[in-house]
mmCIF file of C-alpha atoms and ligand atoms in Angstrom:
data_model
loop_
_atom_site.group_PDB
_atom_site.id
_atom_site.type_symbol
_atom_site.label_atom_id
_atom_site.label_comp_id
_atom_site.label_asym_id
_atom_site.label_seq_id
_atom_site.Cartn_x
_atom_site.Cartn_y
_atom_site.Cartn_z
ATOM 1 C CA MET W 248 20.361 13.264 -24.675
ATOM 2 C CA THR W 249 21.398 13.124 -20.957
ATOM 3 C CA ASP W 250 23.640 10.464 -19.689
ATOM 4 C CA LEU W 251 20.789 8.731 -17.893
ATOM 5 C CA ILE W 252 18.625 8.570 -21.002
ATOM 6 C CA SER W 253 21.429 7.150 -23.052
ATOM 7 C CA SER W 254 22.082 4.563 -20.316
ATOM 8 C CA ILE W 255 18.338 3.516 -20.565
ATOM 9 C CA LYS W 256 18.398 3.335 -24.285
ATOM 10 C CA GLN W 257 21.630 1.339 -24.270
ATOM 11 C CA ALA W 258 20.243 -0.985 -21.628
ATOM 12 C CA GLU W 259 17.220 -1.688 -24.031
ATOM 13 C CA ILE W 260 19.755 -3.465 -26.268
ATOM 14 C CA THR W 261 22.551 -4.699 -23.897
ATOM 15 C CA HIS W 262 20.341 -5.451 -20.890
ATOM 16 C CA SER W 263 22.974 -4.308 -18.678
ATOM 17 C CA LEU W 264 23.371 -1.401 -16.149
ATOM 18 C CA THR W 265 25.850 -0.767 -13.387
ATOM 19 C CA GLU W 266 24.856 -0.244 -9.794
ATOM 20 C CA SER W 267 25.551 3.399 -10.019
ATOM 21 C CA GLU W 268 23.555 3.890 -13.254
ATOM 22 C CA ILE W 269 20.535 2.037 -11.594
ATOM 23 C CA THR W 270 20.790 4.163 -8.538
ATOM 24 C CA SER W 271 20.897 7.498 -10.440
ATOM 25 C CA ILE W 272 17.894 6.334 -12.595
ATOM 26 C CA LEU W 273 15.959 5.514 -9.378
ATOM 27 C CA LYS W 274 16.831 8.988 -8.004
ATOM 28 C CA ASP W 275 15.802 10.945 -11.065
ATOM 29 C CA ASP W 276 12.051 11.081 -11.771
ATOM 30 C CA THR W 277 12.509 13.252 -14.998
ATOM 31 C CA VAL W 278 13.391 9.990 -16.920
ATOM 32 C CA ASN W 279 10.393 7.951 -15.692
ATOM 33 C CA GLU W 280 8.399 8.119 -18.909
ATOM 34 C CA ILE W 281 11.437 7.029 -20.859
ATOM 35 C CA LEU W 282 12.272 4.163 -18.555
ATOM 36 C CA PHE W 283 8.652 2.921 -18.537
ATOM 37 C CA ASP W 284 8.496 3.137 -22.338
ATOM 38 C CA SER W 285 11.809 1.279 -22.739
ATOM 39 C CA ALA W 286 10.689 -1.563 -20.412
ATOM 40 C CA ASP W 287 7.407 -1.764 -22.273
ATOM 41 C CA LYS W 288 9.388 -2.182 -25.601
ATOM 42 C CA VAL W 289 11.610 -4.753 -24.148
ATOM 43 C CA ARG W 290 8.545 -6.713 -22.738
ATOM 44 C CA LYS W 291 7.003 -6.627 -26.132
ATOM 45 C CA LYS W 292 10.059 -7.889 -27.959
ATOM 46 C CA TYR W 293 10.887 -10.634 -25.592
ATOM 47 C CA VAL W 294 7.688 -12.052 -24.118
ATOM 48 C CA GLY W 295 5.093 -10.492 -26.530
ATOM 49 C CA ASN W 296 1.580 -9.121 -25.944
ATOM 50 C CA GLU W 297 0.066 -12.020 -24.194
ATOM 51 C CA VAL W 298 -0.709 -11.670 -20.470
ATOM 52 C CA HIS W 299 -0.580 -14.839 -18.286
ATOM 53 C CA LEU W 300 -3.261 -15.225 -15.642
ATOM 54 C CA ARG W 301 -2.357 -17.400 -12.627
ATOM 55 C CA GLY W 302 -5.135 -18.253 -10.142
ATOM 56 C CA LEU W 303 -4.120 -17.337 -6.613
ATOM 57 C CA ILE W 304 -5.229 -19.536 -3.727
ATOM 58 C CA GLU W 305 -4.419 -18.226 -0.261
ATOM 59 C CA PHE W 306 -4.955 -21.477 1.569
ATOM 60 C CA SER W 307 -3.754 -20.624 5.138
ATOM 61 C CA ASN W 308 -2.999 -17.394 6.970
ATOM 62 C CA ILE W 309 -1.291 -19.194 9.923
ATOM 63 C CA CYS W 310 2.314 -18.242 10.196
ATOM 64 C CA ARG W 311 5.178 -19.149 12.520
ATOM 65 C CA CYS W 312 7.231 -16.152 11.340
ATOM 66 C CA ASN W 313 7.334 -12.544 12.580
ATOM 67 C CA CYS W 314 8.292 -10.532 9.556
ATOM 68 C CA CYS W 315 7.943 -6.999 10.845
ATOM 69 C CA TYR W 316 5.955 -5.605 7.839
ATOM 70 C CA CYS W 317 3.313 -8.371 7.533
ATOM 71 C CA GLY W 318 -0.120 -8.501 9.006
ATOM 72 C CA LEU W 319 -0.047 -12.327 9.168
ATOM 73 C CA ARG W 320 3.061 -12.321 11.466
ATOM 74 C CA LYS W 321 2.750 -14.707 14.408
ATOM 75 C CA ASP W 322 2.567 -11.958 17.007
ATOM 76 C CA ASN W 323 -0.333 -10.311 15.516
ATOM 77 C CA SER W 324 -3.003 -11.647 17.798
ATOM 78 C CA THR W 325 -5.727 -9.552 15.970
ATOM 79 C CA ALA W 326 -5.452 -11.567 12.814
ATOM 80 C CA GLN W 327 -8.421 -14.001 12.347
ATOM 81 C CA ARG W 328 -6.678 -17.144 11.417
ATOM 82 C CA TYR W 329 -7.885 -19.919 8.955
ATOM 83 C CA ARG W 330 -6.720 -22.887 7.349
ATOM 84 C CA MET W 331 -8.422 -24.624 4.403
ATOM 85 C CA THR W 332 -9.009 -28.293 4.150
ATOM 86 C CA PHE W 333 -7.587 -30.424 1.409
ATOM 87 C CA ASP W 334 -11.051 -30.625 -0.238
ATOM 88 C CA GLU W 335 -11.382 -26.825 -0.078
ATOM 89 C CA ILE W 336 -8.100 -26.241 -1.784
ATOM 90 C CA ILE W 337 -8.776 -28.725 -4.689
ATOM 91 C CA LEU W 338 -12.224 -27.251 -5.142
ATOM 92 C CA LEU W 339 -10.609 -23.788 -5.568
ATOM 93 C CA ALA W 340 -8.001 -25.297 -7.945
ATOM 94 C CA LYS W 341 -10.912 -26.744 -10.017
ATOM 95 C CA LYS W 342 -12.653 -23.307 -9.986
ATOM 96 C CA ALA W 343 -9.333 -21.784 -11.318
ATOM 97 C CA LYS W 344 -9.257 -24.378 -14.033
ATOM 98 C CA ASP W 345 -12.877 -23.533 -14.988
ATOM 99 C CA PHE W 346 -11.960 -19.869 -15.236
ATOM 100 C CA GLY W 347 -9.459 -20.899 -17.869
ATOM 101 C CA TYR W 348 -6.367 -20.251 -15.737
ATOM 102 C CA LYS W 349 -3.428 -22.474 -16.643
ATOM 103 C CA THR W 350 -1.485 -22.104 -13.461
ATOM 104 C CA VAL W 351 -2.515 -22.181 -9.777
ATOM 105 C CA VAL W 352 -0.443 -20.372 -7.216
ATOM 106 C CA LEU W 353 -0.708 -21.832 -3.687
ATOM 107 C CA GLN W 354 0.285 -19.277 -1.097
ATOM 108 C CA SER W 355 0.240 -19.265 2.718
ATOM 109 C CA GLY W 356 1.908 -18.373 5.850
ATOM 110 C CA GLU W 357 4.568 -20.757 7.087
ATOM 111 C CA ASP W 358 2.005 -23.078 8.531
ATOM 112 C CA ALA W 359 3.528 -26.339 9.986
ATOM 113 C CA PHE W 360 0.273 -28.108 9.798
ATOM 114 C CA PHE W 361 0.934 -28.600 6.059
ATOM 115 C CA ASP W 362 3.834 -30.985 6.570
ATOM 116 C CA THR W 363 5.637 -32.582 3.617
ATOM 117 C CA ASP W 364 3.137 -35.367 3.119
ATOM 118 C CA LYS W 365 0.128 -33.104 3.240
ATOM 119 C CA MET W 366 1.675 -30.647 0.790
ATOM 120 C CA CYS W 367 2.633 -33.357 -1.491
ATOM 121 C CA LYS W 368 -0.884 -34.786 -1.509
ATOM 122 C CA VAL W 369 -2.262 -31.268 -2.551
ATOM 123 C CA ILE W 370 0.482 -30.896 -5.233
ATOM 124 C CA THR W 371 -0.164 -34.333 -6.783
ATOM 125 C CA SER W 372 -3.925 -33.731 -6.864
ATOM 126 C CA ILE W 373 -3.707 -30.328 -8.471
ATOM 127 C CA LYS W 374 -1.348 -31.704 -11.103
ATOM 128 C CA THR W 375 -3.839 -34.371 -12.105
ATOM 129 C CA LEU W 376 -6.028 -31.402 -13.120
ATOM 130 C CA GLY W 377 -3.547 -30.508 -15.824
ATOM 131 C CA LEU W 378 -2.531 -27.223 -14.277
ATOM 132 C CA ALA W 379 0.954 -25.718 -13.825
ATOM 133 C CA LEU W 380 1.637 -25.182 -10.154
ATOM 134 C CA THR W 381 3.493 -22.451 -8.320
ATOM 135 C CA LEU W 382 4.224 -22.701 -4.591
ATOM 136 C CA SER W 383 4.656 -19.694 -2.340
ATOM 137 C CA ILE W 384 4.922 -21.199 1.199
ATOM 138 C CA GLY W 385 8.278 -19.816 2.552
ATOM 139 C CA GLU W 386 11.513 -21.339 3.780
ATOM 140 C CA LYS W 387 11.805 -25.160 3.802
ATOM 141 C CA SER W 388 14.554 -27.662 3.806
ATOM 142 C CA TYR W 389 16.207 -28.991 0.653
ATOM 143 C CA GLU W 390 14.492 -32.327 1.273
ATOM 144 C CA ASP W 391 11.059 -30.696 1.423
ATOM 145 C CA TYR W 392 11.723 -28.653 -1.705
ATOM 146 C CA LYS W 393 12.780 -31.846 -3.451
ATOM 147 C CA ALA W 394 9.590 -33.682 -2.307
ATOM 148 C CA TYR W 395 7.444 -30.866 -3.700
ATOM 149 C CA LYS W 396 9.383 -31.111 -6.958
ATOM 150 C CA ASP W 397 9.134 -34.818 -7.199
ATOM 151 C CA ALA W 398 5.371 -34.493 -6.588
ATOM 152 C CA GLY W 399 5.052 -32.238 -9.633
ATOM 153 C CA ALA W 400 5.275 -28.592 -8.535
ATOM 154 C CA ASP W 401 6.693 -26.496 -11.247
ATOM 155 C CA ARG W 402 7.551 -23.022 -9.838
ATOM 156 C CA TYR W 403 8.365 -21.525 -6.355
ATOM 157 C CA LEU W 404 8.065 -17.906 -5.237
ATOM 158 C CA LEU W 405 10.320 -16.680 -2.374
ATOM 159 C CA ARG W 406 11.108 -12.987 -2.329
ATOM 160 C CA ILE W 407 14.405 -12.043 -0.945
ATOM 161 C CA GLU W 408 12.515 -8.875 0.322
ATOM 162 C CA THR W 409 15.849 -6.932 0.510
ATOM 163 C CA THR W 410 19.447 -7.782 -0.212
ATOM 164 C CA ASP W 411 20.634 -5.382 2.526
ATOM 165 C CA LYS W 412 21.598 -8.020 5.031
ATOM 166 C CA ASN W 413 21.454 -5.639 8.134
ATOM 167 C CA LEU W 414 18.001 -4.507 7.082
ATOM 168 C CA TYR W 415 16.908 -8.088 6.428
ATOM 169 C CA GLN W 416 18.000 -9.231 9.924
ATOM 170 C CA LYS W 417 16.150 -6.231 11.499
ATOM 171 C CA LEU W 418 12.976 -7.017 9.630
ATOM 172 C CA HIS W 419 12.986 -10.753 10.087
ATOM 173 C CA PRO W 420 13.477 -11.784 13.724
ATOM 174 C CA SER W 421 14.642 -15.431 14.151
ATOM 175 C CA MET W 422 15.358 -15.810 10.439
ATOM 176 C CA SER W 423 18.580 -15.615 8.546
ATOM 177 C CA PHE W 424 19.596 -13.918 5.413
ATOM 178 C CA GLU W 425 21.927 -16.818 4.593
ATOM 179 C CA ASN W 426 19.122 -19.299 5.057
ATOM 180 C CA ARG W 427 17.002 -17.156 2.487
ATOM 181 C CA ILE W 428 19.819 -17.461 0.073
ATOM 182 C CA ARG W 429 20.263 -21.117 0.723
ATOM 183 C CA CYS W 430 16.536 -21.671 -0.067
ATOM 184 C CA LEU W 431 16.833 -19.735 -3.389
ATOM 185 C CA ASN W 432 19.895 -21.778 -4.446
ATOM 186 C CA ASP W 433 18.263 -25.049 -3.443
ATOM 187 C CA LEU W 434 15.121 -24.197 -5.467
ATOM 188 C CA LYS W 435 17.449 -23.377 -8.536
ATOM 189 C CA THR W 436 19.366 -26.582 -8.168
ATOM 190 C CA LEU W 437 16.209 -28.725 -7.975
ATOM 191 C CA GLY W 438 15.050 -27.169 -11.270
ATOM 192 C CA PHE W 439 12.118 -25.240 -10.133
ATOM 193 C CA GLU W 440 11.261 -21.999 -12.007
ATOM 194 C CA VAL W 441 12.382 -19.640 -9.388
ATOM 195 C CA GLY W 442 10.619 -16.353 -8.523
ATOM 196 C CA THR W 443 12.011 -13.795 -6.083
ATOM 197 C CA GLY W 444 11.579 -10.046 -5.650
ATOM 198 C CA CYS W 445 11.707 -7.292 -3.076
ATOM 199 C CA LEU W 446 9.543 -4.822 -1.169
ATOM 200 C CA VAL W 447 10.018 -1.214 -2.203
ATOM 201 C CA GLY W 448 9.903 1.600 0.339
ATOM 202 C CA LEU W 449 10.931 -0.345 3.456
ATOM 203 C CA PRO W 450 12.340 1.887 6.267
ATOM 204 C CA ALA W 451 15.932 3.014 5.745
ATOM 205 C CA GLN W 452 16.092 1.349 2.371
ATOM 206 C CA SER W 453 18.135 3.381 -0.107
ATOM 207 C CA ASP W 454 18.039 3.579 -3.840
ATOM 208 C CA LYS W 455 21.480 1.995 -3.839
ATOM 209 C CA SER W 456 20.026 -0.912 -1.846
ATOM 210 C CA LEU W 457 17.193 -1.350 -4.451
ATOM 211 C CA ALA W 458 19.821 -1.176 -7.278
ATOM 212 C CA ARG W 459 21.626 -4.050 -5.482
ATOM 213 C CA ASP W 460 18.276 -6.037 -5.314
ATOM 214 C CA ILE W 461 17.874 -5.685 -9.063
ATOM 215 C CA LEU W 462 21.448 -6.862 -9.710
ATOM 216 C CA PHE W 463 20.816 -9.719 -7.313
ATOM 217 C CA PHE W 464 17.835 -10.975 -9.445
ATOM 218 C CA LYS W 465 20.045 -10.894 -12.472
ATOM 219 C CA LYS W 466 22.892 -12.828 -10.803
ATOM 220 C CA LEU W 467 20.362 -15.415 -9.443
ATOM 221 C CA ASP W 468 19.086 -15.713 -12.979
ATOM 222 C CA ALA W 469 15.550 -15.691 -11.671
ATOM 223 C CA ASP W 470 12.687 -16.841 -13.825
ATOM 224 C CA MET W 471 10.050 -14.523 -12.263
ATOM 225 C CA ILE W 472 10.267 -11.331 -10.288
ATOM 226 C CA GLY W 473 7.381 -10.186 -8.128
ATOM 227 C CA LEU W 474 7.832 -6.809 -6.472
ATOM 228 C CA GLY W 475 5.651 -4.142 -4.915
ATOM 229 C CA PRO W 476 5.432 -1.218 -2.570
ATOM 230 C CA PHE W 477 5.624 -1.957 1.097
ATOM 231 C CA ILE W 478 2.287 -0.887 2.615
ATOM 232 C CA PRO W 479 2.268 -0.290 6.409
ATOM 233 C CA CYS W 480 -0.030 -2.708 8.221
ATOM 234 C CA PRO W 481 -1.684 -1.922 11.593
ATOM 235 C CA LYS W 482 -0.656 -4.193 14.580
ATOM 236 C CA THR W 483 2.800 -4.585 13.173
ATOM 237 C CA PRO W 484 6.080 -3.057 14.234
ATOM 238 C CA LEU W 485 6.194 -0.972 10.939
ATOM 239 C CA GLN W 486 2.629 0.307 11.305
ATOM 240 C CA ASN W 487 3.660 3.951 11.586
ATOM 241 C CA GLU W 488 6.203 3.841 8.790
ATOM 242 C CA LYS W 489 5.670 5.804 5.498
ATOM 243 C CA GLY W 490 5.608 2.892 3.063
ATOM 244 C CA GLY W 491 6.607 2.779 -0.601
ATOM 245 C CA THR W 492 5.238 4.580 -3.530
ATOM 246 C CA LEU W 493 3.757 3.181 -6.679
ATOM 247 C CA ILE W 494 6.177 5.211 -8.929
ATOM 248 C CA LYS W 495 9.232 3.813 -7.209
ATOM 249 C CA ALA W 496 7.875 0.225 -7.326
ATOM 250 C CA LEU W 497 7.123 0.722 -11.056
ATOM 251 C CA LYS W 498 10.733 2.073 -11.680
ATOM 252 C CA VAL W 499 12.267 -0.961 -9.945
ATOM 253 C CA MET W 500 10.055 -3.257 -12.010
ATOM 254 C CA ALA W 501 10.920 -1.445 -15.262
ATOM 255 C CA LEU W 502 14.619 -1.652 -14.600
ATOM 256 C CA THR W 503 14.246 -5.423 -13.696
ATOM 257 C CA ARG W 504 12.576 -5.818 -17.210
ATOM 258 C CA LEU W 505 15.448 -4.049 -18.862
ATOM 259 C CA LEU W 506 18.044 -6.345 -17.219
ATOM 260 C CA LEU W 507 16.103 -9.618 -17.345
ATOM 261 C CA PRO W 508 14.195 -9.132 -20.650
ATOM 262 C CA ASP W 509 12.578 -12.653 -21.053
ATOM 263 C CA ILE W 510 11.343 -13.350 -17.435
ATOM 264 C CA ASN W 511 7.834 -13.345 -16.223
ATOM 265 C CA ILE W 512 6.817 -10.229 -14.202
ATOM 266 C CA PRO W 513 3.513 -9.891 -12.402
ATOM 267 C CA ALA W 514 1.553 -6.652 -12.081
ATOM 268 C CA THR W 515 1.104 -7.019 -8.308
ATOM 269 C CA THR W 516 -1.935 -6.447 -6.065
ATOM 270 C CA ALA W 517 0.084 -4.101 -3.878
ATOM 271 C CA MET W 518 0.526 -1.842 -6.900
ATOM 272 C CA GLU W 519 -3.263 -1.740 -7.471
ATOM 273 C CA THR W 520 -3.865 -1.130 -3.777
ATOM 274 C CA LEU W 521 -1.883 2.147 -3.835
ATOM 275 C CA GLN W 522 -3.618 3.349 -7.039
ATOM 276 C CA GLU W 523 -6.676 2.273 -9.014
ATOM 277 C CA ASN W 524 -5.250 0.991 -12.208
ATOM 278 C CA GLY W 525 -1.750 0.634 -10.758
ATOM 279 C CA ARG W 526 -1.868 -2.933 -12.260
ATOM 280 C CA LEU W 527 -2.656 -1.520 -15.696
ATOM 281 C CA LEU W 528 0.267 0.904 -15.372
ATOM 282 C CA ALA W 529 2.525 -1.962 -14.384
ATOM 283 C CA LEU W 530 1.455 -3.952 -17.499
ATOM 284 C CA GLN W 531 2.433 -0.950 -19.563
ATOM 285 C CA SER W 532 5.776 -0.623 -17.805
ATOM 286 C CA GLY W 533 7.272 -4.159 -18.118
ATOM 287 C CA ALA W 534 4.869 -6.573 -16.553
ATOM 288 C CA ASN W 535 3.238 -9.579 -18.349
ATOM 289 C CA VAL W 536 1.483 -11.591 -15.626
ATOM 290 C CA VAL W 537 -1.537 -11.017 -13.447
ATOM 291 C CA MET W 538 -2.520 -13.166 -10.535
ATOM 292 C CA PRO W 539 -6.362 -13.040 -10.034
ATOM 293 C CA ASN W 540 -7.394 -14.260 -6.543
ATOM 294 C CA VAL W 541 -9.727 -17.242 -6.499
ATOM 295 C CA THR W 542 -9.756 -17.635 -2.705
ATOM 296 C CA ASP W 543 -13.372 -17.617 -1.290
ATOM 297 C CA GLU W 544 -14.677 -14.387 0.080
ATOM 298 C CA GLU W 545 -14.493 -15.260 3.795
ATOM 299 C CA CYS W 546 -10.774 -16.349 3.735
ATOM 300 C CA LYS W 547 -9.738 -13.552 1.323
ATOM 301 C CA GLN W 548 -10.984 -10.954 3.864
ATOM 302 C CA LYS W 549 -8.743 -12.547 6.504
ATOM 303 C CA TYR W 550 -5.589 -12.853 4.400
ATOM 304 C CA THR W 551 -4.659 -9.175 5.680
ATOM 305 C CA ILE W 552 -0.991 -8.852 4.899
ATOM 306 C CA TYR W 553 -1.724 -5.082 4.627
ATOM 307 C CA PRO W 554 -4.977 -3.049 4.731
ATOM 308 C CA GLY W 555 -7.212 -2.066 1.833
ATOM 309 C CA LYS W 556 -6.013 -4.801 -0.407
ATOM 310 C CA ALA W 557 -7.320 -4.274 -4.021
ATOM 311 C CA GLY W 558 -10.063 -6.652 -5.096
ATOM 312 C CA LEU W 559 -11.385 -7.574 -1.717
ATOM 313 C CA ASN W 560 -14.899 -6.515 -2.694
ATOM 314 C CA ASN W 561 -15.064 -8.433 -5.995
ATOM 315 C CA THR W 562 -15.955 -12.076 -6.522
ATOM 316 C CA ALA W 563 -13.469 -14.186 -8.393
ATOM 317 C CA GLN W 564 -15.856 -14.107 -11.402
ATOM 318 C CA GLU W 565 -16.275 -10.290 -11.219
ATOM 319 C CA TYR W 566 -12.485 -9.853 -10.986
ATOM 320 C CA LYS W 567 -11.758 -12.119 -13.910
ATOM 321 C CA ASN W 568 -14.355 -10.207 -16.121
ATOM 322 C CA SER W 569 -12.905 -6.848 -15.217
ATOM 323 C CA ILE W 570 -9.260 -7.725 -15.552
ATOM 324 C CA VAL W 571 -9.784 -9.447 -19.045
ATOM 325 C CA LYS W 572 -11.581 -6.339 -20.193
ATOM 326 C CA LYS W 573 -8.804 -4.093 -18.977
ATOM 327 C CA ILE W 574 -6.065 -6.280 -20.476
ATOM 328 C CA GLU W 575 -7.922 -6.381 -23.882
ATOM 329 C CA SER W 576 -8.410 -2.501 -23.698
ATOM 330 C CA LEU W 577 -4.677 -2.218 -23.815
ATOM 331 C CA GLY W 578 -4.482 -4.330 -27.025
ATOM 332 C CA ARG W 579 -3.059 -7.277 -25.216
ATOM 333 C CA THR W 580 -4.373 -10.854 -25.238
ATOM 334 C CA ILE W 581 -4.937 -13.517 -22.589
ATOM 335 C CA SER W 582 -2.439 -16.302 -22.984
ATOM 336 C CA GLN W 583 -3.760 -19.768 -23.541
ATOM 337 C CA ASP W 584 -0.572 -21.547 -22.628
ATOM 338 C CA TYR W 585 1.102 -22.360 -19.346
ATOM 339 C CA GLY W 586 3.420 -19.365 -19.520
ATOM 340 C CA PHE W 587 6.653 -20.947 -18.450
ATOM 341 C CA HIS W 588 9.831 -18.929 -18.790
ATOM 342 C CA LYS W 589 10.880 -19.094 -22.393
ATOM 343 C CA LYS W 590 14.598 -18.245 -22.162
ATOM 344 C CA ARG W 591 15.836 -16.320 -25.240
ATOM 345 C CA VAL W 592 19.574 -16.466 -26.026
HETATM 346 N N1 LIG T 113 4.800 -16.643 3.702
HETATM 347 C C1 LIG T 113 5.276 -16.780 2.332
HETATM 348 C C2 LIG T 113 6.455 -15.872 2.110
HETATM 349 O O1 LIG T 113 6.713 -14.887 3.048
HETATM 350 O O2 LIG T 113 7.191 -16.061 1.159
HETATM 351 C C3 LIG T 113 4.255 -16.222 1.281
HETATM 352 C C4 LIG T 113 3.109 -15.330 1.767
HETATM 353 S S1 LIG T 113 3.699 -13.674 2.095
HETATM 354 C C5 LIG T 113 2.169 -12.932 2.620
HETATM 355 C C6 LIG T 113 3.870 -13.021 0.459
HETATM 356 C C7 LIG T 113 4.618 -11.707 0.208
HETATM 357 O O3 LIG T 113 3.782 -10.717 0.821
HETATM 358 C C8 LIG T 113 5.898 -11.562 0.963
HETATM 359 O O4 LIG T 113 6.960 -12.053 0.121
HETATM 360 C C9 LIG T 113 5.978 -10.032 1.261
HETATM 361 O O5 LIG T 113 6.770 -9.454 0.255
HETATM 362 C C10 LIG T 113 4.604 -9.529 0.934
HETATM 363 N N2 LIG T 113 4.050 -8.652 2.024
HETATM 364 C C11 LIG T 113 3.936 -9.043 3.314
HETATM 365 N N3 LIG T 113 3.566 -7.915 4.010
HETATM 366 C C12 LIG T 113 3.454 -6.850 3.206
HETATM 367 C C13 LIG T 113 3.227 -5.444 3.307
HETATM 368 N N4 LIG T 113 2.905 -4.872 4.411
HETATM 369 N N5 LIG T 113 3.174 -4.694 2.197
HETATM 370 C C14 LIG T 113 3.502 -5.244 1.008
HETATM 371 N N6 LIG T 113 3.776 -6.555 0.760
HETATM 372 C C15 LIG T 113 3.840 -7.307 1.855
HETATM 373 FE FE1 LIG T 114 4.568 -15.136 7.410
HETATM 374 FE FE2 LIG T 114 5.242 -14.688 4.753
HETATM 375 FE FE3 LIG T 114 3.949 -12.821 6.297
HETATM 376 FE FE4 LIG T 114 6.478 -13.406 6.768
HETATM 377 S S1 LIG T 114 5.670 -12.371 4.887
HETATM 378 S S2 LIG T 114 4.971 -13.213 8.329
HETATM 379 S S3 LIG T 114 6.621 -15.586 6.267
HETATM 380 S S4 LIG T 114 3.118 -14.780 5.802
#
């Protein structure tokens, strides 16, 4: 057995790898099948065969930020902007519940229109439906996060995007790496289930940097990790960059599963966008969550963080039918519970 294979096999039991081991595994594509197989075994042992479906509502694409990779960035004047009303959001949450989804994920650009009171009103109403609620609405103050928690929000997704501070600063004009970390720490302190993650294949991002991202997830003791390939988006400063590959994103995800064996990991849309059935490959390489989009057709078309997003031409009902079939074809089942992070000691 090569050293790398024995490191992977060892990590299946110890859930620990060094930065240099992770970097070497990321560099060497001859160990991919073994890595994916090990992550799949660890997923099965710790979180079982159930797949959690979380209904995604993209309720506003208006954003005050200028993240260089994202089509929703403020300076992209070609983006067609929309903002849902309170009633529209609640209607979609009810639709998600009717589909049998136990969690709703509310995602948006950083839209100041949704101030603390408006957000809390939405949160309270969704919680009366008996759903678990995840927020993915960006950087806020401790007080805002506390208000969301007090209103009943259960989880919060905020990707670190990259732990390379220099790269982070280059890609996020007028934002600070320190504030990103502060947000994640505040969310932890307040008792949210915290999700973070990174973009894979950013310009000048090395395998060593990705290894550090994975070790950061472990140090943060994250409850969920969502990651995917960076896909270049027209009308953004990174439009001519190469972008990430599905394989590298799957490798980062599989290594994350080895190191954080009991967390929730979604098979992301960006993976499916790069390759048909990318999401199924992810489910066989460590993932145990899928986030079907319940956003209505018109808004979904305008939530263009990158081009060619998978699922744009399917209705929510069609999407649900097809994903359930695919999941069952893998011998996996759809979870009937809320899918909170069940920590195993
Ligand atoms: N505004 C919130 C935030 O940034 O956390 C939530 C919405 S944002 C669109 C959700 C995620 O989309 C980001 O964390 C980022 O990783 C991802 N994203 C943005 N542009 C992308 C691109 N070009 N390729 C792949 N993922 C992208
Ligand atoms: Fe706005 Fe989020 Fe896109 Fe950044 S990644 S521009 S915060 S929507």
